[in-house]
Amino acid sequence: TQSAAQWIQSQIDEPSTSHRAWFRKRLNARSTRPDIKFIPDHPCHIGSRWRRYTFSKKDGHQWWNTEGRTIRVIGDGPYVITFAGHARTTVETFPWKNEFPKITIDPSTEYSIACWDFPEEWIGGTWYMRAGPGMYCRPVLNPPIYFDTNTTQLANPVVPLPAVGSGGLEVIDQQKNESSGQEFILLNGLDHDICTQLPDIMYEEDPPVFGQTPDGMWLQFDPRYDVEENTAENPLRDGGGTRTLISNGLAQCSNVRRNVFNEHGCILSREPTTCKGTSDNLFIPIGLNAENIVAIHEITGTYPYAVMNLPLGGDDNAPIVSPCIKGTKTRWEILPENECVQTDMDTQTYNVLSSVLRQTQDDNSFVRDIVFPSNGASCSADYADSLEEVSMILGNQCFKRVHPEHLSVFDLTLCTREENPCTLDLSNGDHPVKSPLDNDGNAFFDYQGQDNVFWDDQLSRLTKIGRLGDTIMFKDLPNNMRLAKVANRFNDKTSQGQSYVVVCGSRNEVANDPSLGDFGFEIIEHFQNVDINPAAHRESVFFMIALEARDQLRQLMAWQLSQLFAIVPLVLTGGWDHTENFLNYYDIFVRHGLGNFVNILREVTFNPLMAENLTFQDSKSGSYLFETTGSYTHADENYARELMQLFTIGVFLLNDDGTKMLNENGEPIPTFSNDEVMSFARVFTGFVQSQPRGNFEENDSSWNAIDELIVDPIYHDKFPKHDLTGGYIGDGYPLCVDLPSRMFLRKGATYRLLGDSPRPHAFIDEGTPMNDGPARVFELGENSRLREILCNSVNGSCQFQMTVTLDSNIECDTKECQVDEARVLKVHDVYYEYIRPPCVEQVFFNDSKKVTYKNSFRHSSCANPLLPHAAEACCTEGNGGTLTATRYTEYVFDHERVNFSAANVRCSRDGLSQCDFNFVQGDGVVGLHWTNSACQIAIKVNPEGKVAIVYEAMANIIHPNVHKDNMNYFKVYWNGDFPRNSLDENGGNSCGNGECSPLEDGGCFCYIEVDEEAVFSKMPRTDEVLSKLYIGAYDPLTYNDDMFSKEFGEGVIAYLAGGAYSSSTVFEVEDSFGRVRLMKNSIETVRVKNSEYSFRNAPSFMSLLNEESAERDALNEVNALVDHLLYHQNTAPFIASRLIQRFATSNP
């Protein structure tokens, strides 16, 4: 007899019973053709199914569609019954059901499987036949399959089957009372010449395959979907490439994007048919030109159009807003000078509009979008409000003001529906949306003539793709266009045939087992195999596991946890009839019900069902929307709120026993406010679905509700987020500027295998340098110790590992000694990406330098000169005094970044120097480049004391995220009062007694500087380290051996640089949760210049530079927030209370 403790331990030791795996093993859906997810099995393969009766539910599942699916009865007795043009069986007398009047069989008549009932699947079961529309349905008995010597040729080729009961062919339908003994399974594969004559895949229009046993029994092959094993531990070696190949591209690849949840089982495949990972498709560039719009239509059947001739005032003749109104966004079409007439206006208005049009970073060749500045510029009073339709002649170009969506590319597929939801004028015969692309190959939709359409009303229903002339990424296409065939059309590499491809699987994506009796689950939209509606599949799996599984305690915990992390199926895509995606979600709680709560939080956060349920999927940061649309919108707050309120800390602070803490007034103490909701909501921006793939249940080729979400760093918020305890998400993490020199060669450096594709996953290398020669890559030399470690040679052959972490510091070799930070490295024929340790950047810093795109007419920003954020730009005088620059002749790789000091050294080696260039030319020109120009960093302070960062640089266009008009405010912790505009509130302080400038729209504008100082000058206590230090540190062993000396205190180890306490000192302590913490003896204070106002510098995982956006950093931020909530004092008592309520009776 087991004790309670022994039983609990035995339950913990029991392997978990996956609901998804249980379902997939029994997934035996009928199919006669490949679809986007599966392909049918083969008659000669192990597990193929055979039947004795003629008609199945599959034959009747489209009884309303008679095209190509009719029955003919040939002969006058015996009869040959054909279906869809192919013989199915022969009968001596036609098998009418006796109680109904018979009709005369006419060989020239096409009959249909009719009415509302599927055929009953047994010999003698009923099916219905109708001779044309309006005719009565006549019941017929389902006949056995039979061909005599005179009709055998109709069944050719005939597969010779083993005898029933011989161990080769066995009855599979014992559980069916009516049909028992009429369905069979092939237990051993067949090796017969006839098998080679059969196609790899059977299509519905192909002749059926018949077989015959030695005793003369006739059977028909009953194809089922082949559900393949593609688990995280054992992924398909070719990523599903063979299925894609033999289905002529219809079946999607099944290679799963590598992530933290499945990477432990990923393999490097060299199969010639291997599908590459779908994540490689995400950043395929697609130019939105007419040719490509037509190509997308031809591939997908959708209707993308560049919309033109929209009326400037809208269909309702709304007043036209002047382009001179502050903050107003307007669009201008770029035309030849001779196609316009300059609008009359005074010199001030002309100069202001000209300046704004010229200074925008928009480089689209068809249209230009501008936002009129909120400060520092204005049209004259005579024209500020009255300008409407405007044309501006600038040089040899005309800029004509147009509708804000003129030449925007929209998906107008919605407007092609029969119910005409877009209220188009259909009186002219040809459909106005279908016709231009279908008939003329025209990528432009001319709005003129559609007087009954109110465009502004339709806009919210249509998906905007971009503007004609933009280059977008594959990931930015709408779901219905984001197909593998589209990716292949625009990719520079084919989807198959690469030499080295990283292949990954998905947890519990097991193969189906055709031998598990007759009972089998169906797939959405294939209701022809079983009598259980797919809507009940989930419940069936749950109850069977509840009855049979050995891990009962784990299943009970999973049930309770699923109620805490509830989702609502009816509000989700496919919520009524999908099964596998919901079971995949439920498996999170099965896996971790007896494990670590943090794993549940992380997996729920990245699950697409939760993201759709709580609406943070596709949420974009306010800064991204401001950059792309000119308007600011807050991030979706649903998940941030529920993550705290329902999933972790609850609404009120609790004591350890679950009772509410009370304040001095006897009132409950809230755990969070709406400020924290808005802050955390910004963490959950950029979450998008993984690319669609095959081998799981889904009828939508553009949807993937199985695989974990991806965080798109372009959409992710880049600014600091305050936390629940008076700090920031990112406190306790080391600073990126403190990374040891060449960290990629030091202990803890991590490398992740990419295969033979140099495209990184952890960060973005956008753009292709215009090199005269081949692309320059960081290829490790033959004598490199790093190359040796990554190669992992065994008997002279590299055994590449998925992930490699250095266990000690190693010496640099040749080119490695010149690199500040590695990105993608080539080792023999494969590539690795370097994964930098988690770190944060302080968003305010001194001595900032301007970084600029490859030409000065694009945007500029300020960068920390101590960080490798840009490439060098070495200058020389060009013709006419125009400053042109080139990269250092010996730069190591195209996308290389260096810090400002290294850039100076490189230029000096070429006998050049850095300058504030106009153009960068030559090889390796991509992304941002350092200039020698200083930047000013300032802040806007709103009435609440929140700040927005403002960069100022001479004679350049500043990026919208840090432009003076930006609205990206975040909380800072002021040391006392802050500058307040006296016009905003009574009692303001005149913007810091005049040290800051008042803004027209409220708030103050201040210049800042940063101070750093040591916190402790002697050995502190553990509690002092944890309460007064905010900046983390790297393992001192990562640095050179002589960098630090040790000093020991009570529970504290001090690592002293130079033997004395300073801001570089590192303290090692253990916190109350048993975590070892390394903290830097430093605090950085941001001070408003020439004033007493100051606040603590704020950390951020994300760089404010778009070019440095990295999924690596966004994931680190998400993990930091999850950890912050996990270790909050309220999480344990709150979750414990909720579980107790579901397990037992409790007070409270």
PDB file of C-alpha atoms in Angstrom, residues 584-779:
ATOM      1  CA  ASN A 584      -2.427  21.626 -28.148  1.00  0.00           C
ATOM      2  CA  TYR A 585      -3.292  24.540 -25.832  1.00  0.00           C
ATOM      3  CA  TYR A 586      -4.657  22.200 -23.148  1.00  0.00           C
ATOM      4  CA  ASP A 587      -1.413  20.197 -23.276  1.00  0.00           C
ATOM      5  CA  ILE A 588       0.404  23.193 -21.773  1.00  0.00           C
ATOM      6  CA  PHE A 589      -1.278  22.384 -18.467  1.00  0.00           C
ATOM      7  CA  VAL A 590      -0.739  18.660 -18.873  1.00  0.00           C
ATOM      8  CA  ARG A 591       2.987  19.177 -19.436  1.00  0.00           C
ATOM      9  CA  HIS A 592       3.492  21.555 -16.540  1.00  0.00           C
ATOM     10  CA  GLY A 593       0.656  20.735 -14.154  1.00  0.00           C
ATOM     11  CA  LEU A 594       3.157  19.070 -11.841  1.00  0.00           C
ATOM     12  CA  GLY A 595       6.066  21.297 -12.872  1.00  0.00           C
ATOM     13  CA  ASN A 596       7.121  24.936 -12.786  1.00  0.00           C
ATOM     14  CA  PHE A 597       4.474  27.649 -12.973  1.00  0.00           C
ATOM     15  CA  VAL A 598       6.756  29.933 -14.993  1.00  0.00           C
ATOM     16  CA  ASN A 599       6.660  27.459 -17.889  1.00  0.00           C
ATOM     17  CA  ILE A 600       2.883  27.764 -17.988  1.00  0.00           C
ATOM     18  CA  LEU A 601       3.099  31.557 -18.081  1.00  0.00           C
ATOM     19  CA  ARG A 602       5.606  31.518 -20.933  1.00  0.00           C
ATOM     20  CA  GLU A 603       3.802  28.959 -23.046  1.00  0.00           C
ATOM     21  CA  VAL A 604       0.385  30.555 -22.563  1.00  0.00           C
ATOM     22  CA  THR A 605       1.877  33.912 -23.576  1.00  0.00           C
ATOM     23  CA  PHE A 606       3.191  32.503 -26.843  1.00  0.00           C
ATOM     24  CA  ASN A 607       0.129  30.410 -27.678  1.00  0.00           C
ATOM     25  CA  PRO A 608      -1.868  31.741 -30.661  1.00  0.00           C
ATOM     26  CA  LEU A 609      -5.234  30.851 -29.105  1.00  0.00           C
ATOM     27  CA  MET A 610      -4.564  32.989 -26.060  1.00  0.00           C
ATOM     28  CA  ALA A 611      -3.273  35.787 -28.292  1.00  0.00           C
ATOM     29  CA  GLU A 612      -6.467  35.760 -30.325  1.00  0.00           C
ATOM     30  CA  ASN A 613      -8.667  35.281 -27.256  1.00  0.00           C
ATOM     31  CA  LEU A 614      -7.202  38.300 -25.446  1.00  0.00           C
ATOM     32  CA  THR A 615      -6.597  40.247 -28.678  1.00  0.00           C
ATOM     33  CA  PHE A 616      -2.878  40.994 -28.430  1.00  0.00           C
ATOM     34  CA  GLN A 617      -2.060  39.101 -31.610  1.00  0.00           C
ATOM     35  CA  ASP A 618      -0.922  41.629 -34.223  1.00  0.00           C
ATOM     36  CA  SER A 619      -0.884  44.442 -31.651  1.00  0.00           C
ATOM     37  CA  LYS A 620       1.583  47.079 -32.816  1.00  0.00           C
ATOM     38  CA  SER A 621       3.436  49.638 -30.768  1.00  0.00           C
ATOM     39  CA  GLY A 622       2.334  53.230 -30.702  1.00  0.00           C
ATOM     40  CA  SER A 623       5.765  54.252 -31.973  1.00  0.00           C
ATOM     41  CA  TYR A 624       5.442  52.001 -35.038  1.00  0.00           C
ATOM     42  CA  LEU A 625       1.970  53.364 -35.799  1.00  0.00           C
ATOM     43  CA  PHE A 626       3.206  56.933 -35.327  1.00  0.00           C
ATOM     44  CA  GLU A 627       6.111  56.230 -37.666  1.00  0.00           C
ATOM     45  CA  THR A 628       3.953  54.653 -40.375  1.00  0.00           C
ATOM     46  CA  THR A 629       0.636  56.505 -40.051  1.00  0.00           C
ATOM     47  CA  GLY A 630       1.436  59.755 -38.274  1.00  0.00           C
ATOM     48  CA  SER A 631      -1.077  58.995 -35.504  1.00  0.00           C
ATOM     49  CA  TYR A 632      -0.438  57.528 -32.072  1.00  0.00           C
ATOM     50  CA  THR A 633      -2.494  54.623 -30.703  1.00  0.00           C
ATOM     51  CA  HIS A 634      -1.964  52.781 -27.431  1.00  0.00           C
ATOM     52  CA  ALA A 635      -1.129  49.081 -27.481  1.00  0.00           C
ATOM     53  CA  ASP A 636      -3.881  46.527 -26.874  1.00  0.00           C
ATOM     54  CA  GLU A 637      -4.295  46.171 -23.088  1.00  0.00           C
ATOM     55  CA  ASN A 638      -6.371  42.982 -22.733  1.00  0.00           C
ATOM     56  CA  TYR A 639      -3.647  40.440 -22.094  1.00  0.00           C
ATOM     57  CA  ALA A 640      -1.560  42.730 -19.887  1.00  0.00           C
ATOM     58  CA  ARG A 641      -4.569  43.292 -17.638  1.00  0.00           C
ATOM     59  CA  GLU A 642      -5.690  39.650 -17.465  1.00  0.00           C
ATOM     60  CA  LEU A 643      -2.130  38.387 -17.001  1.00  0.00           C
ATOM     61  CA  MET A 644      -2.028  40.314 -13.749  1.00  0.00           C
ATOM     62  CA  GLN A 645      -5.651  40.199 -12.644  1.00  0.00           C
ATOM     63  CA  LEU A 646      -6.420  36.536 -13.406  1.00  0.00           C
ATOM     64  CA  PHE A 647      -3.169  34.693 -14.091  1.00  0.00           C
ATOM     65  CA  THR A 648      -0.623  35.926 -11.501  1.00  0.00           C
ATOM     66  CA  ILE A 649      -1.065  38.621  -8.849  1.00  0.00           C
ATOM     67  CA  GLY A 650      -4.795  39.311  -8.647  1.00  0.00           C
ATOM     68  CA  VAL A 651      -6.399  42.646  -7.869  1.00  0.00           C
ATOM     69  CA  PHE A 652      -5.458  43.152  -4.182  1.00  0.00           C
ATOM     70  CA  LEU A 653      -2.328  42.455  -2.171  1.00  0.00           C
ATOM     71  CA  LEU A 654      -2.609  39.277  -0.102  1.00  0.00           C
ATOM     72  CA  ASN A 655      -1.005  37.928   3.024  1.00  0.00           C
ATOM     73  CA  ASP A 656       0.639  34.527   2.798  1.00  0.00           C
ATOM     74  CA  ASP A 657      -2.555  32.900   4.081  1.00  0.00           C
ATOM     75  CA  GLY A 658      -4.585  34.414   1.237  1.00  0.00           C
ATOM     76  CA  THR A 659      -6.308  37.143   3.244  1.00  0.00           C
ATOM     77  CA  LYS A 660      -6.289  40.677   1.868  1.00  0.00           C
ATOM     78  CA  MET A 661      -3.753  43.178   3.126  1.00  0.00           C
ATOM     79  CA  LEU A 662      -5.334  46.380   4.378  1.00  0.00           C
ATOM     80  CA  ASN A 663      -4.034  49.933   4.485  1.00  0.00           C
ATOM     81  CA  GLU A 664      -4.249  52.273   7.477  1.00  0.00           C
ATOM     82  CA  ASN A 665      -7.884  52.978   6.573  1.00  0.00           C
ATOM     83  CA  GLY A 666      -8.787  49.301   6.600  1.00  0.00           C
ATOM     84  CA  GLU A 667      -9.119  49.221   2.788  1.00  0.00           C
ATOM     85  CA  PRO A 668      -7.696  46.556   0.433  1.00  0.00           C
ATOM     86  CA  ILE A 669      -4.482  47.594  -1.328  1.00  0.00           C
ATOM     87  CA  PRO A 670      -4.569  47.348  -5.141  1.00  0.00           C
ATOM     88  CA  THR A 671      -1.764  45.389  -6.771  1.00  0.00           C
ATOM     89  CA  PHE A 672      -1.674  47.489  -9.933  1.00  0.00           C
ATOM     90  CA  SER A 673      -3.154  50.516 -11.640  1.00  0.00           C
ATOM     91  CA  ASN A 674      -3.990  51.297 -15.231  1.00  0.00           C
ATOM     92  CA  ASP A 675      -0.499  52.805 -15.569  1.00  0.00           C
ATOM     93  CA  GLU A 676       0.990  49.331 -15.148  1.00  0.00           C
ATOM     94  CA  VAL A 677      -1.550  47.862 -17.585  1.00  0.00           C
ATOM     95  CA  MET A 678      -0.488  50.370 -20.250  1.00  0.00           C
ATOM     96  CA  SER A 679       3.181  49.772 -19.515  1.00  0.00           C
ATOM     97  CA  PHE A 680       2.948  45.976 -19.739  1.00  0.00           C
ATOM     98  CA  ALA A 681       0.700  46.166 -22.807  1.00  0.00           C
ATOM     99  CA  ARG A 682       3.677  47.611 -24.665  1.00  0.00           C
ATOM    100  CA  VAL A 683       5.623  44.419 -23.870  1.00  0.00           C
ATOM    101  CA  PHE A 684       3.014  42.384 -25.748  1.00  0.00           C
ATOM    102  CA  THR A 685       3.322  44.227 -29.044  1.00  0.00           C
ATOM    103  CA  GLY A 686       4.677  42.557 -32.157  1.00  0.00           C
ATOM    104  CA  PHE A 687       3.252  39.088 -31.483  1.00  0.00           C
ATOM    105  CA  VAL A 688       2.313  37.503 -34.825  1.00  0.00           C
ATOM    106  CA  GLN A 689       1.453  33.994 -35.951  1.00  0.00           C
ATOM    107  CA  SER A 690       4.106  31.617 -37.232  1.00  0.00           C
ATOM    108  CA  GLN A 691       3.948  30.934 -40.933  1.00  0.00           C
ATOM    109  CA  PRO A 692       1.333  28.387 -42.058  1.00  0.00           C
ATOM    110  CA  ARG A 693       2.585  24.851 -42.564  1.00  0.00           C
ATOM    111  CA  GLY A 694       1.300  21.313 -43.029  1.00  0.00           C
ATOM    112  CA  ASN A 695       0.696  18.155 -41.011  1.00  0.00           C
ATOM    113  CA  PHE A 696      -1.894  19.434 -38.544  1.00  0.00           C
ATOM    114  CA  GLU A 697      -5.629  19.982 -38.623  1.00  0.00           C
ATOM    115  CA  GLU A 698      -6.481  23.276 -40.344  1.00  0.00           C
ATOM    116  CA  ASN A 699      -8.529  24.099 -43.434  1.00  0.00           C
ATOM    117  CA  ASP A 700      -7.174  27.635 -43.870  1.00  0.00           C
ATOM    118  CA  SER A 701      -3.906  27.756 -45.793  1.00  0.00           C
ATOM    119  CA  SER A 702      -3.027  31.107 -44.222  1.00  0.00           C
ATOM    120  CA  TRP A 703      -3.667  30.254 -40.544  1.00  0.00           C
ATOM    121  CA  ASN A 704      -1.452  28.622 -37.920  1.00  0.00           C
ATOM    122  CA  ALA A 705      -3.015  28.296 -34.471  1.00  0.00           C
ATOM    123  CA  ILE A 706      -0.639  25.491 -33.422  1.00  0.00           C
ATOM    124  CA  ASP A 707       2.900  26.837 -33.445  1.00  0.00           C
ATOM    125  CA  GLU A 708       4.184  29.390 -30.974  1.00  0.00           C
ATOM    126  CA  LEU A 709       3.907  33.055 -31.840  1.00  0.00           C
ATOM    127  CA  ILE A 710       6.806  35.068 -33.226  1.00  0.00           C
ATOM    128  CA  VAL A 711       7.699  38.491 -31.853  1.00  0.00           C
ATOM    129  CA  ASP A 712       8.284  40.826 -34.780  1.00  0.00           C
ATOM    130  CA  PRO A 713      10.789  43.386 -33.443  1.00  0.00           C
ATOM    131  CA  ILE A 714       9.675  46.037 -35.940  1.00  0.00           C
ATOM    132  CA  TYR A 715       6.212  46.082 -34.348  1.00  0.00           C
ATOM    133  CA  HIS A 716       7.509  45.722 -30.783  1.00  0.00           C
ATOM    134  CA  ASP A 717       7.622  48.758 -28.507  1.00  0.00           C
ATOM    135  CA  LYS A 718      11.163  50.077 -28.035  1.00  0.00           C
ATOM    136  CA  PHE A 719      10.775  52.318 -24.984  1.00  0.00           C
ATOM    137  CA  PRO A 720      11.242  51.638 -21.244  1.00  0.00           C
ATOM    138  CA  LYS A 721       8.426  49.995 -19.284  1.00  0.00           C
ATOM    139  CA  HIS A 722       8.001  50.640 -15.578  1.00  0.00           C
ATOM    140  CA  ASP A 723       7.155  47.707 -13.301  1.00  0.00           C
ATOM    141  CA  LEU A 724       5.023  47.042 -10.212  1.00  0.00           C
ATOM    142  CA  THR A 725       7.670  47.796  -7.589  1.00  0.00           C
ATOM    143  CA  GLY A 726       8.972  51.245  -8.402  1.00  0.00           C
ATOM    144  CA  GLY A 727      11.460  50.146 -11.035  1.00  0.00           C
ATOM    145  CA  TYR A 728      11.656  49.066 -14.657  1.00  0.00           C
ATOM    146  CA  ILE A 729      11.350  45.845 -16.619  1.00  0.00           C
ATOM    147  CA  GLY A 730      15.067  45.376 -17.220  1.00  0.00           C
ATOM    148  CA  ASP A 731      16.308  46.297 -13.766  1.00  0.00           C
ATOM    149  CA  GLY A 732      18.862  43.757 -12.611  1.00  0.00           C
ATOM    150  CA  TYR A 733      20.083  43.036 -16.133  1.00  0.00           C
ATOM    151  CA  PRO A 734      23.613  44.048 -17.136  1.00  0.00           C
ATOM    152  CA  LEU A 735      24.236  46.957 -19.483  1.00  0.00           C
ATOM    153  CA  CYS A 736      25.151  46.249 -23.079  1.00  0.00           C
ATOM    154  CA  VAL A 737      27.963  48.825 -22.795  1.00  0.00           C
ATOM    155  CA  ASP A 738      29.526  46.667 -20.058  1.00  0.00           C
ATOM    156  CA  LEU A 739      29.903  43.647 -22.319  1.00  0.00           C
ATOM    157  CA  PRO A 740      33.532  42.541 -22.299  1.00  0.00           C
ATOM    158  CA  SER A 741      35.492  43.277 -25.439  1.00  0.00           C
ATOM    159  CA  ARG A 742      34.710  40.669 -28.112  1.00  0.00           C
ATOM    160  CA  MET A 743      32.135  38.940 -25.944  1.00  0.00           C
ATOM    161  CA  PHE A 744      31.537  36.484 -28.787  1.00  0.00           C
ATOM    162  CA  LEU A 745      34.827  34.798 -27.824  1.00  0.00           C
ATOM    163  CA  ARG A 746      34.206  34.627 -24.085  1.00  0.00           C
ATOM    164  CA  LYS A 747      32.669  32.219 -21.642  1.00  0.00           C
ATOM    165  CA  GLY A 748      28.913  32.004 -22.063  1.00  0.00           C
ATOM    166  CA  ALA A 749      28.862  33.180 -25.691  1.00  0.00           C
ATOM    167  CA  THR A 750      26.112  31.263 -27.495  1.00  0.00           C
ATOM    168  CA  TYR A 751      25.839  30.287 -31.150  1.00  0.00           C
ATOM    169  CA  ARG A 752      22.800  28.926 -32.937  1.00  0.00           C
ATOM    170  CA  LEU A 753      22.971  26.947 -36.176  1.00  0.00           C
ATOM    171  CA  LEU A 754      21.283  28.457 -39.232  1.00  0.00           C
ATOM    172  CA  GLY A 755      22.099  25.832 -41.855  1.00  0.00           C
ATOM    173  CA  ASP A 756      23.260  27.050 -45.238  1.00  0.00           C
ATOM    174  CA  SER A 757      21.160  30.223 -45.071  1.00  0.00           C
ATOM    175  CA  PRO A 758      22.953  33.334 -43.770  1.00  0.00           C
ATOM    176  CA  ARG A 759      19.643  34.962 -42.815  1.00  0.00           C
ATOM    177  CA  PRO A 760      19.601  35.371 -39.017  1.00  0.00           C
ATOM    178  CA  HIS A 761      16.608  34.647 -36.795  1.00  0.00           C
ATOM    179  CA  ALA A 762      17.546  36.477 -33.587  1.00  0.00           C
ATOM    180  CA  PHE A 763      17.947  39.882 -35.250  1.00  0.00           C
ATOM    181  CA  ILE A 764      17.364  41.535 -38.596  1.00  0.00           C
ATOM    182  CA  ASP A 765      19.904  42.032 -41.343  1.00  0.00           C
ATOM    183  CA  GLU A 766      17.711  44.010 -43.700  1.00  0.00           C
ATOM    184  CA  GLY A 767      18.852  45.187 -47.076  1.00  0.00           C
ATOM    185  CA  THR A 768      21.411  43.846 -49.523  1.00  0.00           C
ATOM    186  CA  PRO A 769      24.647  45.805 -49.993  1.00  0.00           C
ATOM    187  CA  MET A 770      25.431  46.856 -53.546  1.00  0.00           C
ATOM    188  CA  ASN A 771      28.790  45.119 -53.797  1.00  0.00           C
ATOM    189  CA  ASP A 772      30.900  45.030 -56.933  1.00  0.00           C
ATOM    190  CA  GLY A 773      32.060  41.572 -55.941  1.00  0.00           C
ATOM    191  CA  PRO A 774      30.457  38.769 -53.909  1.00  0.00           C
ATOM    192  CA  ALA A 775      28.862  39.470 -50.540  1.00  0.00           C
ATOM    193  CA  ARG A 776      31.378  39.734 -47.725  1.00  0.00           C
ATOM    194  CA  VAL A 777      30.643  37.269 -44.920  1.00  0.00           C
ATOM    195  CA  PHE A 778      32.351  36.620 -41.605  1.00  0.00           C
ATOM    196  CA  GLU A 779      34.063  33.340 -42.477  1.00  0.00           C
TER     197      GLU A 779
END
